[in-house]
Amino acid sequence: MCGIVGYIGDNNVSEILLKGLDNLKYRGYDSAGIALFNNNQIEIYKSVGKLENLKNKMSKIVSETKDSLFGIGHIRWATHGVANEVNAHPHISSNKDIVVVHNGIIENYKELKENLIEKGYSFASQTDTEVIANLISDEYKYALNLKDAVRNALPKLKGAYAICVMCKNESDKFVVARKHAPLIIGVGNNENIVASDLPAIIAITSDVIYLNDEEIAVIKKDSVEIESVDGSLIPLKIVKISMEVDAVSKMGYKHYMLKEINEQPNIVRNLLNGRISDVNAKIKLDEIKIPLDILRNLSKIQIIACGTSLHAGLVGKYLIEDLASVPVEVEPASEYIYRNNTTDANSLVIAISQSGETADTLTAVRQAREKGAYIVVITNRPDSNITRYSDSILNVNAGIEVSVAATKSYTAQLLMLYLFAIYFAEVKGKSDDRISLIKEELLSIPTKMEEILSDDSNIESVADKLSKFKNFIYIGRGVNLPTAMEGALKLKEVSYINANAYPAGELKHGPIALLDEDVPIVSVLIPGYITYDKIIANCEEAKARNAKLITVTSSEDEKLKNLFDVIVKIPSVSDLLSPLLSVIPFQLFAYHISNFLGKDVDQPRNLAKSVTVE
Ligand code: M6R
């Protein structure tokens, strides 16, 4: 995933573009570039690596660029071609008249490229974006104005795009368009800005327009005009956004990841607010728009997601099957889309995606939609692409998550799945004392989360001691097997230490061969669940192979001290609700190890916040 930004106005263009890119850094970060309309020509500046490299380059030429009229910028996460300056955006046509930044993938770029080469255009990069620049340049020869050249080029592009385009002959505007990739226009006072996401816009204006698929906008200093690809004018629909400028600040924390871990209690508190007012009354989930008789008669639910969202889905399976007694299949979206799955017009598909832009999940939802399934989307971005294909949107409202490693969005997704499972059970007439007790306990979760977070120094010192290990095995059972999987994923992502997760009972069926004093076992141990003693037995088997034992537990059992090398206590909690708490020490553990090892916590190598390629 990449980030794009464009600005036109009287303020310092390059400063605004760089600031905007800074606020989009989480979208990708292997190279960056900007193009400025300056002195009646377009000047392009690019750097490989961190955005700081481009900033340094630009800081040396402030006086040369300060009078630029407008510009476009891009922060890249490589898809076509390695991360180098040639492949970095912006890309210029071989006629040197059209300059483009692009987010998305052009699927037919090879055919288009061959055609354009035959027509005499040349290519310097390996990107699909350079094809867009040459294609628009070719159309410009006939249209003689940028807007029509872009409009004529768009139908030839297959795939996904959000583009900002400048033309060397048009000194008062740039043109933007989108299809299956986000693009937002910020409407200011005698200045306008466009970007892939709100954080790049909020410092300039809170009035925004969400551009729709296959719409083109002409952005001038004092006007915005939108047309559809067929040329009809579209009335401007400006909405006020309430996002604070500090929504993307670290608020004094060393890293976004730590800030976001610490935001979890309040996110959960807000999500519960107004939904459970009386534990004996039915839960409120008005966002579910599926007819109740359809819900009551569902014979199965499918959950599709990727990465951390998939782990949330696995917890959801336990919850829904336990509380509503309806079978749930959970599948990575990347698997679901390439097989003859059983989704049909009677299916309910729950898609979970923090960003709402993950390509595999989007394709899965589109496919399910085509088969007539009911779609519930659980997302942190109600303005994202995925919501276009949904019947019901459950907004987890966790606020912008900047750190690439998902933390607060995970617990918010979990909370939403608890609410959905209870709601669904109640729709199916299953409300009873147990459900009231669960609701009561849910209300206590934010305070218990705060208790864990207040004892962070304990986890920090454990992390320091354990950061020397090169391999970890995480184990869990039941509803905490996904917690173990999420713990292992977090550690891998931010510290680059190998960590694998297994159902604790599977250890003896193979992975036990790996165990010795160099492979610590990390477990979750919640008293009250039938497998509590079994997990202890699994850990004893590991201890007999000299493995170090670490556990996250709510148990008060003194005997555990003899078995485990490290015990991280969490407050007393029922097994069913424990995933909301047990994951927090794992998040902190991964964070502190990464920080201790001096890794790039918020922007780990090779990863992007949302993966917009299949
Ligand atoms: O935005 P999504 O929830 O669809 O993203 C899915 C995964 O790419 C994401 O959860 C990824 O695994 C994160 N880096 C986890 O920390």
XYZ file of C-alpha atoms and ligand atoms in Angstrom:
630
model
C 0.000 0.000 0.000
C 1.226 3.476 -0.802
C 0.152 6.951 0.228
C -0.519 9.886 -2.073
C -1.040 13.554 -1.434
C -1.579 16.633 -3.590
C -1.769 20.299 -2.577
C -2.558 23.605 -4.283
C -2.639 26.885 -2.408
C -0.592 29.818 -1.168
C 1.226 27.974 1.596
C 4.580 26.297 1.165
C 3.724 23.398 -1.147
C 6.694 21.148 -0.466
C 6.349 21.580 3.306
C 2.679 20.618 3.167
C 3.346 17.638 0.928
C 6.140 16.366 3.180
C 3.998 16.838 6.290
C 1.131 15.019 4.569
C 3.415 12.130 3.596
C 4.720 12.029 7.150
C 1.178 11.415 8.340
C 0.749 8.644 5.762
C 4.027 6.909 6.591
C 2.222 3.910 8.008
C 0.944 3.112 4.500
C 4.384 2.320 3.105
C 7.921 3.476 3.509
C 10.576 2.174 1.171
C 10.886 5.331 -0.922
C 9.190 8.681 -1.403
C 8.985 11.519 -3.862
C 7.300 14.789 -4.721
C 6.709 16.770 -7.901
C 6.406 20.560 -7.736
C 5.015 22.964 -10.309
C 7.669 25.628 -10.042
C 8.852 28.303 -12.499
C 6.496 27.004 -15.192
C 7.965 23.547 -15.110
C 7.589 20.349 -13.133
C 10.480 19.412 -10.859
C 10.676 15.941 -9.366
C 12.542 14.956 -6.201
C 12.864 11.378 -4.954
C 14.682 9.453 -2.234
C 14.993 5.818 -1.323
C 14.401 4.650 2.247
C 12.818 6.652 5.013
C 10.907 9.855 4.351
C 13.625 11.637 6.352
C 15.940 11.167 3.358
C 13.580 13.119 1.116
C 13.091 15.741 3.818
C 16.842 16.200 4.078
C 17.125 16.541 0.314
C 14.339 19.153 0.224
C 15.692 21.095 3.193
C 18.776 21.961 1.148
C 16.750 23.648 -1.626
C 14.057 25.481 0.351
C 14.702 28.807 -1.374
C 14.458 27.230 -4.846
C 11.117 25.536 -4.210
C 9.324 27.898 -1.848
C 7.285 29.594 -4.602
C 5.899 26.398 -6.136
C 2.241 26.717 -7.123
C 1.179 23.153 -6.406
C 2.512 19.653 -6.167
C 1.886 15.971 -5.652
C 3.670 13.470 -3.432
C 3.942 9.759 -2.817
C 5.228 7.366 -0.229
C 5.844 3.929 -1.658
C 5.717 0.327 -0.575
C 7.181 -1.533 -3.545
C 4.941 -3.833 -5.583
C 6.262 -3.550 -9.158
C 10.035 -3.260 -9.131
C 12.467 -2.916 -6.266
C 12.683 0.129 -4.026
C 15.018 2.489 -5.858
C 14.844 6.075 -7.116
C 13.853 5.084 -10.645
C 10.866 3.085 -9.411
C 9.891 5.679 -6.789
C 6.982 7.968 -7.692
C 6.201 10.515 -9.138
C 6.582 9.115 -12.641
C 6.903 11.277 -15.717
C 5.810 10.422 -19.261
C 8.543 10.009 -21.833
C 7.232 13.207 -23.515
C 7.965 14.916 -20.177
C 4.498 16.503 -20.081
C 2.548 14.341 -17.601
C 3.528 13.457 -14.030
C 1.642 10.907 -11.925
C 1.556 9.460 -8.408
C -0.464 6.310 -7.962
C -1.729 3.988 -5.254
C -3.059 0.610 -6.398
C -2.216 -1.994 -9.018
C -2.780 -1.798 -12.774
C -3.407 -5.397 -13.786
C -3.093 -4.932 -17.569
C 0.001 -2.730 -17.414
C 2.116 -5.133 -19.484
C -0.252 -5.051 -22.494
C -0.593 -1.279 -22.204
C 3.170 -0.917 -21.995
C 3.726 -2.985 -25.151
C 1.183 -0.857 -27.003
C 2.767 2.364 -25.847
C 6.258 1.155 -26.768
C 4.959 0.438 -30.279
C 3.707 4.017 -30.400
C 7.169 5.279 -29.505
C 6.901 5.860 -25.759
C 9.791 4.753 -23.586
C 9.986 3.519 -20.000
C 12.624 3.973 -17.350
C 11.076 2.099 -14.423
C 9.587 -1.335 -13.779
C 6.398 0.151 -12.372
C 2.817 -0.029 -13.573
C 2.495 3.686 -12.776
C 4.777 4.834 -15.564
C 2.280 3.236 -17.936
C -0.424 5.566 -16.585
C 1.807 8.603 -17.185
C 2.502 7.614 -20.808
C -1.108 6.614 -21.435
C -2.392 10.013 -20.256
C 0.346 11.714 -22.259
C -0.852 9.837 -25.354
C -4.455 10.886 -24.729
C -3.323 14.471 -24.128
C -2.160 14.683 -27.740
C -5.819 14.454 -28.829
C -7.717 15.934 -25.885
C -5.395 18.889 -25.407
C -6.531 19.320 -21.815
C -5.575 17.329 -18.739
C -9.062 16.520 -17.465
C -10.207 14.945 -20.742
C -6.882 13.180 -21.231
C -7.304 11.534 -17.815
C -10.943 10.719 -18.540
C -10.065 9.060 -21.838
C -7.227 7.066 -20.278
C -9.156 5.671 -17.313
C -11.371 3.130 -19.135
C -8.193 1.514 -20.480
C -6.882 0.773 -16.984
C -7.823 -2.537 -15.362
C -7.271 -2.885 -11.632
C -7.169 -0.412 -8.773
C -5.952 3.136 -8.723
C -6.006 6.409 -6.910
C -4.011 8.908 -8.974
C -2.931 12.536 -8.844
C -1.839 13.907 -12.212
C -0.042 17.128 -13.202
C 0.570 18.485 -16.681
C 3.448 20.767 -17.578
C 1.116 22.876 -19.786
C -1.500 23.496 -17.077
C -0.231 25.752 -14.342
C -3.410 26.133 -12.280
C -4.561 22.626 -11.479
C -3.973 18.972 -10.922
C -6.427 16.176 -11.636
C -7.270 13.190 -9.449
C -9.266 9.989 -9.977
C -9.906 6.739 -8.186
C -11.149 3.176 -8.551
C -10.958 0.626 -5.708
C -8.338 2.692 -3.865
C -9.080 5.466 -1.381
C -8.861 9.170 -2.214
C -10.196 12.032 -0.128
C -10.365 15.706 -1.087
C -9.898 18.326 1.633
C -11.630 21.586 0.740
C -9.877 24.580 2.271
C -10.100 28.320 2.033
C -8.251 29.281 -1.140
C -6.306 26.024 -0.888
C -7.195 22.396 -1.514
C -5.532 19.141 -0.624
C -6.105 15.515 -1.602
C -4.759 12.393 0.072
C -5.193 8.678 0.494
C -6.237 9.164 4.076
C -7.448 11.778 6.525
C -4.277 12.215 8.622
C -2.655 14.006 5.696
C -5.596 16.388 5.427
C -6.678 17.322 8.947
C -4.006 19.950 9.532
C -5.378 21.920 6.531
C -9.139 21.453 6.755
C -11.932 19.432 8.319
C -14.209 19.764 5.246
C -13.759 16.727 3.051
C -15.228 15.021 0.013
C -14.913 11.258 -0.373
C -14.299 10.725 -4.074
C -16.205 7.712 -5.438
C -14.993 5.050 -7.828
C -14.616 6.225 -11.409
C -14.931 9.888 -10.534
C -12.464 12.535 -11.694
C -11.820 15.771 -9.831
C -10.114 18.891 -11.089
C -8.379 20.557 -8.163
C -7.626 24.257 -8.438
C -6.631 26.667 -5.677
C -10.145 28.070 -5.304
C -12.337 25.309 -6.702
C -12.997 21.594 -6.854
C -15.004 20.134 -9.733
C -16.035 16.507 -9.888
C -17.230 14.590 -12.919
C -17.959 10.967 -13.563
C -15.989 9.094 -16.212
C -18.911 9.624 -18.627
C -18.553 13.400 -18.236
C -21.591 14.240 -16.082
C -21.030 16.828 -13.385
C -21.334 15.532 -9.806
C -22.576 17.843 -7.027
C -19.996 18.306 -4.263
C -20.909 16.453 -1.063
C -18.763 18.049 1.625
C -18.735 16.385 5.044
C -17.223 17.716 8.247
C -14.856 15.343 9.938
C -14.267 15.399 13.645
C -10.782 13.909 13.738
C -8.362 15.791 15.987
C -4.993 16.891 14.631
C -3.360 14.928 17.468
C -5.125 11.732 16.292
C -1.818 10.968 14.642
C 0.513 12.306 17.321
C 2.429 10.043 19.709
C 1.069 11.940 22.718
C 4.374 11.650 24.557
C 4.872 7.915 24.016
C 8.131 6.760 22.475
C 6.304 4.800 19.771
C 2.810 4.649 18.296
C 2.627 0.960 19.179
C 2.976 1.716 22.885
C 0.506 4.592 22.652
C -1.999 2.380 20.873
C -1.615 -0.479 23.369
C -2.378 2.012 26.126
C -5.483 3.315 24.346
C -7.239 -0.057 24.619
C -9.155 0.452 27.888
C -10.847 3.604 26.630
C -11.634 2.123 23.237
C -13.372 -0.823 24.902
C -15.138 1.523 27.332
C -16.465 3.626 24.430
C -17.599 0.573 22.504
C -19.541 -0.732 25.485
C -21.057 2.652 26.173
C -24.742 2.658 25.270
C -24.718 -0.950 24.120
C -25.007 -2.629 27.502
C -26.975 -0.336 29.792
C -28.749 -3.033 31.792
C -27.206 -6.507 31.905
C -30.673 -8.057 31.873
C -31.784 -6.133 28.793
C -30.962 -7.188 25.249
C -27.785 -5.850 23.763
C -28.076 -2.940 21.304
C -26.451 -3.524 17.951
C -28.598 -1.375 15.683
C -25.927 -1.485 12.978
C -26.997 -5.032 12.070
C -29.411 -4.546 9.185
C -30.076 -8.196 8.416
C -33.719 -9.277 8.898
C -34.156 -11.077 12.223
C -35.862 -14.113 10.681
C -32.852 -14.577 8.392
C -30.498 -14.359 11.367
C -32.617 -16.790 13.415
C -32.552 -19.411 10.688
C -28.881 -19.241 9.712
C -27.304 -22.656 9.612
C -23.722 -21.433 9.451
C -21.544 -18.323 9.508
C -18.300 -17.785 7.597
C -15.620 -15.401 8.854
C -12.952 -14.173 6.450
C -9.976 -11.987 7.302
C -6.174 -11.802 7.240
C -3.405 -11.580 9.837
C -4.405 -10.165 13.171
C -8.003 -9.729 12.021
C -8.058 -13.450 11.255
C -7.025 -14.164 14.848
C -9.907 -12.016 16.044
C -12.145 -14.096 13.767
C -10.897 -17.305 15.394
C -11.912 -15.964 18.803
C -15.255 -15.022 17.212
C -15.795 -18.654 16.212
C -15.499 -19.788 19.819
C -17.844 -17.063 20.989
C -20.563 -17.583 18.395
C -20.484 -21.366 18.619
C -20.518 -21.261 22.414
C -23.207 -18.594 22.862
C -25.427 -19.040 19.815
C -24.702 -22.699 18.912
C -24.309 -21.940 15.202
C -21.319 -23.415 13.359
C -18.687 -20.927 12.220
C -15.995 -21.446 9.582
C -12.991 -19.121 9.771
C -10.718 -18.839 6.773
C -7.882 -16.605 5.592
C -9.324 -14.464 2.804
C -6.359 -15.440 0.608
C -7.504 -19.089 0.747
C -11.235 -18.448 0.530
C -10.975 -16.620 -2.791
C -9.213 -19.410 -4.653
C -11.478 -22.396 -4.017
C -15.024 -23.536 -4.518
C -16.301 -22.354 -1.167
C -19.840 -23.040 0.007
C -21.068 -19.438 0.281
C -24.526 -18.929 -1.206
C -27.521 -16.623 -0.946
C -28.377 -18.064 2.486
C -24.925 -17.430 3.930
C -23.841 -14.830 6.417
C -20.240 -13.773 5.844
C -18.450 -11.680 8.457
C -15.422 -9.908 7.023
C -12.968 -8.405 9.489
C -10.456 -5.803 8.386
C -8.911 -2.988 10.396
C -8.103 -0.964 7.291
C -10.967 -2.098 5.098
C -8.471 -1.998 2.220
C -6.796 -5.424 2.395
C -6.914 -6.767 -1.167
C -7.524 -10.438 -0.273
C -10.364 -9.558 2.089
C -11.883 -7.128 -0.421
C -11.871 -9.768 -3.146
C -13.398 -12.316 -0.770
C -16.191 -9.939 0.175
C -16.867 -9.062 -3.461
C -17.076 -12.762 -4.327
C -19.393 -13.485 -1.404
C -21.540 -10.528 -2.389
C -21.815 -11.797 -5.967
C -23.135 -15.076 -4.574
C -25.861 -13.163 -2.765
C -24.550 -13.664 0.786
C -25.377 -11.270 3.618
C -22.228 -9.380 4.557
C -21.315 -7.960 7.940
C -18.093 -5.964 7.954
C -16.135 -5.327 11.139
C -13.697 -2.506 10.452
C -11.906 0.450 11.954
C -12.451 2.465 8.773
C -16.142 2.932 7.992
C -15.019 5.116 5.058
C -13.001 2.317 3.464
C -13.606 0.265 0.345
C -14.828 -2.848 2.107
C -17.913 -1.117 3.428
C -19.180 -0.702 -0.128
C -19.943 -4.398 -0.234
C -21.611 -4.773 3.144
C -25.149 -4.960 4.483
C -24.071 -4.023 7.979
C -21.000 -2.112 9.148
C -19.714 -2.657 12.671
C -17.316 0.227 13.222
C -14.832 -0.672 15.957
C -14.023 3.010 16.373
C -10.485 2.495 17.635
C -9.152 5.717 16.094
C -6.377 5.776 13.507
C -3.896 2.976 14.115
C -0.518 4.198 12.909
C 1.776 1.439 14.092
C 1.961 -1.298 11.482
C 1.507 -3.921 14.185
C -2.193 -4.054 14.981
C -2.939 -3.855 18.702
C -5.851 -1.633 19.652
C -7.780 -2.583 16.537
C -7.496 -6.258 17.580
C -9.073 -5.819 20.998
C -11.702 -3.527 19.456
C -12.499 -6.227 16.884
C -12.709 -8.789 19.688
C -15.081 -6.581 21.654
C -17.288 -6.205 18.593
C -17.324 -9.984 18.162
C -18.373 -10.449 21.808
C -21.192 -7.959 21.225
C -22.207 -9.668 18.002
C -22.130 -13.157 19.543
C -24.336 -12.022 22.437
C -26.666 -10.141 20.091
C -26.940 -13.180 17.838
C -27.575 -15.503 20.803
C -30.321 -13.166 21.994
C -31.883 -13.019 18.522
C -31.943 -16.805 18.642
C -33.793 -16.653 21.967
C -30.872 -17.852 24.053
C -30.726 -15.068 26.634
C -30.197 -16.491 30.120
C -28.316 -15.836 33.375
C -25.001 -16.777 31.803
C -25.376 -14.071 29.159
C -26.216 -11.503 31.862
C -23.063 -12.518 33.734
C -20.986 -12.173 30.576
C -22.369 -8.670 30.010
C -21.588 -7.749 33.598
C -18.051 -9.017 33.219
C -17.595 -7.194 29.908
C -18.261 -3.928 31.731
C -15.340 -4.672 34.072
C -12.847 -5.303 31.242
C -11.579 -1.704 30.728
C -10.541 -1.379 34.387
C -8.818 -4.756 34.282
C -6.973 -3.717 31.133
C -5.789 -0.608 32.978
C -4.504 -2.812 35.802
C -2.338 -4.787 33.348
C -1.040 -1.639 31.673
C -0.104 -0.063 34.999
C 2.322 -2.932 35.669
C 4.167 -2.597 32.364
C 7.627 -2.383 33.975
C 7.391 -6.034 35.013
C 6.823 -7.106 31.399
C 9.588 -4.751 30.260
C 12.151 -6.398 32.523
C 11.026 -9.882 31.433
C 11.340 -8.803 27.795
C 14.879 -7.550 28.337
C 15.906 -10.902 29.789
C 14.268 -12.913 27.027
C 15.345 -10.808 24.060
C 18.442 -12.995 23.570
C 16.381 -16.004 22.413
C 16.055 -16.652 18.684
C 12.978 -18.914 18.747
C 9.812 -18.935 20.815
C 6.849 -21.287 20.870
C 3.487 -19.912 21.959
C 0.821 -22.349 23.113
C -2.822 -21.974 24.037
C -6.026 -23.941 24.047
C -9.658 -23.134 23.428
C -10.478 -19.471 23.155
C -6.843 -18.586 23.899
C -5.329 -20.510 21.019
C -5.887 -17.417 18.830
C -4.278 -15.342 21.613
C -1.164 -17.503 21.335
C -1.234 -17.079 17.544
C -1.572 -13.321 17.885
C 1.243 -13.183 20.481
C 3.562 -15.080 18.135
C 2.621 -12.860 15.174
C 3.288 -9.681 17.170
C 6.729 -10.900 18.233
C 7.665 -11.899 14.676
C 6.437 -8.646 13.153
C 8.183 -6.155 15.386
C 11.270 -7.987 16.642
C 11.984 -10.365 13.700
C 12.354 -13.218 16.191
C 10.941 -16.535 15.047
C 7.806 -17.377 17.017
C 5.306 -20.098 16.210
C 2.006 -20.872 17.836
C 0.455 -24.283 18.395
C -2.559 -25.696 20.169
C -0.897 -26.797 23.435
C -2.084 -30.368 22.896
C -0.279 -30.503 19.542
C 3.123 -29.873 21.105
C 3.668 -33.557 21.740
C 2.790 -34.440 18.133
C 5.936 -32.953 16.630
C 7.014 -29.471 17.783
C 8.335 -30.982 21.039
C 11.323 -32.165 18.972
C 12.429 -28.504 18.795
C 12.565 -28.014 22.532
C 15.698 -27.419 24.566
C 17.017 -24.645 26.813
C 17.109 -22.269 23.807
C 13.406 -22.448 22.923
C 11.135 -20.818 25.516
C 7.468 -21.838 25.715
C 4.981 -19.014 26.205
C 1.518 -20.045 27.365
C -1.855 -18.676 28.445
C -3.306 -20.318 31.527
C -6.807 -19.378 32.652
C -8.285 -21.340 35.573
C -11.840 -22.548 35.181
C -11.544 -23.935 31.671
C -11.452 -27.684 31.236
C -7.984 -27.651 29.713
C -6.288 -25.738 32.577
C -4.643 -28.896 33.993
C -3.877 -30.160 30.514
C -1.923 -26.987 29.658
C 0.057 -27.366 32.885
C 0.818 -30.946 31.844
C 1.912 -29.713 28.376
C 4.236 -27.201 30.056
C 5.663 -29.897 32.317
C 6.501 -31.942 29.215
C 8.366 -28.912 27.850
C 10.153 -28.323 31.181
C 11.418 -31.901 31.045
C 13.177 -30.881 27.790
C 14.797 -27.909 29.584
C 12.637 -25.302 27.872
C 12.147 -22.040 29.771
C 8.493 -21.558 30.677
C 6.678 -18.234 30.572
C 2.981 -17.943 31.274
C 0.338 -15.257 31.229
C -2.189 -16.275 33.837
C -4.935 -15.136 36.150
C -4.276 -18.099 38.431
C -3.396 -17.497 42.085
C -2.044 -21.043 42.439
C 1.256 -20.845 44.361
C 2.365 -24.167 42.910
C 2.826 -22.542 39.495
C 5.877 -20.726 40.870
C 7.807 -23.993 40.948
C 7.017 -24.813 37.373
C 7.256 -21.515 35.521
C 10.369 -19.354 35.107
C 8.292 -16.235 34.454
C 4.697 -15.604 35.522
C 2.901 -12.528 34.164
C -0.262 -11.965 36.176
C -3.482 -10.625 34.720
C -6.621 -9.887 36.776
C -9.106 -12.637 37.484
C -11.300 -13.209 34.430
C -13.555 -15.927 33.056
C -12.060 -18.114 30.381
C -14.519 -16.869 27.743
C -13.593 -13.207 28.205
C -9.899 -13.776 28.871
C -8.674 -13.082 25.280
C -9.463 -9.406 25.865
C -6.861 -9.358 28.650
C -4.378 -12.133 27.916
C -3.255 -10.583 24.630
C -2.083 -7.340 26.273
C 1.041 -8.793 27.962
C 1.897 -10.400 24.616
C 1.600 -7.043 22.844
C 3.782 -5.391 25.496
C 6.255 -8.253 25.429
C 6.694 -7.905 21.634
C 6.925 -4.120 21.943
C 9.612 -4.142 24.635
C 11.712 -6.812 22.924
C 11.602 -4.828 19.691
C 12.487 -1.599 21.483
C 15.244 -3.305 23.467
C 16.747 -4.752 20.278
C 16.588 -1.326 18.633
C 14.231 -2.407 15.854
C 11.956 -0.051 13.962
C 8.938 -0.692 16.198
C 6.267 1.229 14.297
C 7.461 0.484 10.792
C 8.926 -3.001 10.770
C 10.824 -4.041 7.680
C 8.932 -5.502 4.690
C 5.497 -4.712 6.152
C 2.861 -2.125 5.332
C -0.164 -1.148 7.329
C -2.561 -2.502 4.802
C -1.724 -4.931 2.088
C -3.444 -3.801 -1.086
C -2.036 -6.570 -3.280
C -3.334 -10.151 -3.436
O -6.355 -4.116 7.692
P -6.528 -5.583 7.909
O -7.078 -5.901 9.267
O -7.348 -6.235 6.835
O -5.086 -6.184 7.822
C -4.869 -7.561 7.878
C -3.416 -7.875 8.118
O -2.631 -7.433 7.055
C -2.913 -7.236 9.420
O -3.672 -7.652 10.509
C -1.442 -7.590 9.659
O -1.322 -8.938 9.966
C -0.895 -6.680 10.751
N 0.417 -6.268 10.404
C -0.914 -7.306 12.086
O -0.169 -6.645 13.041
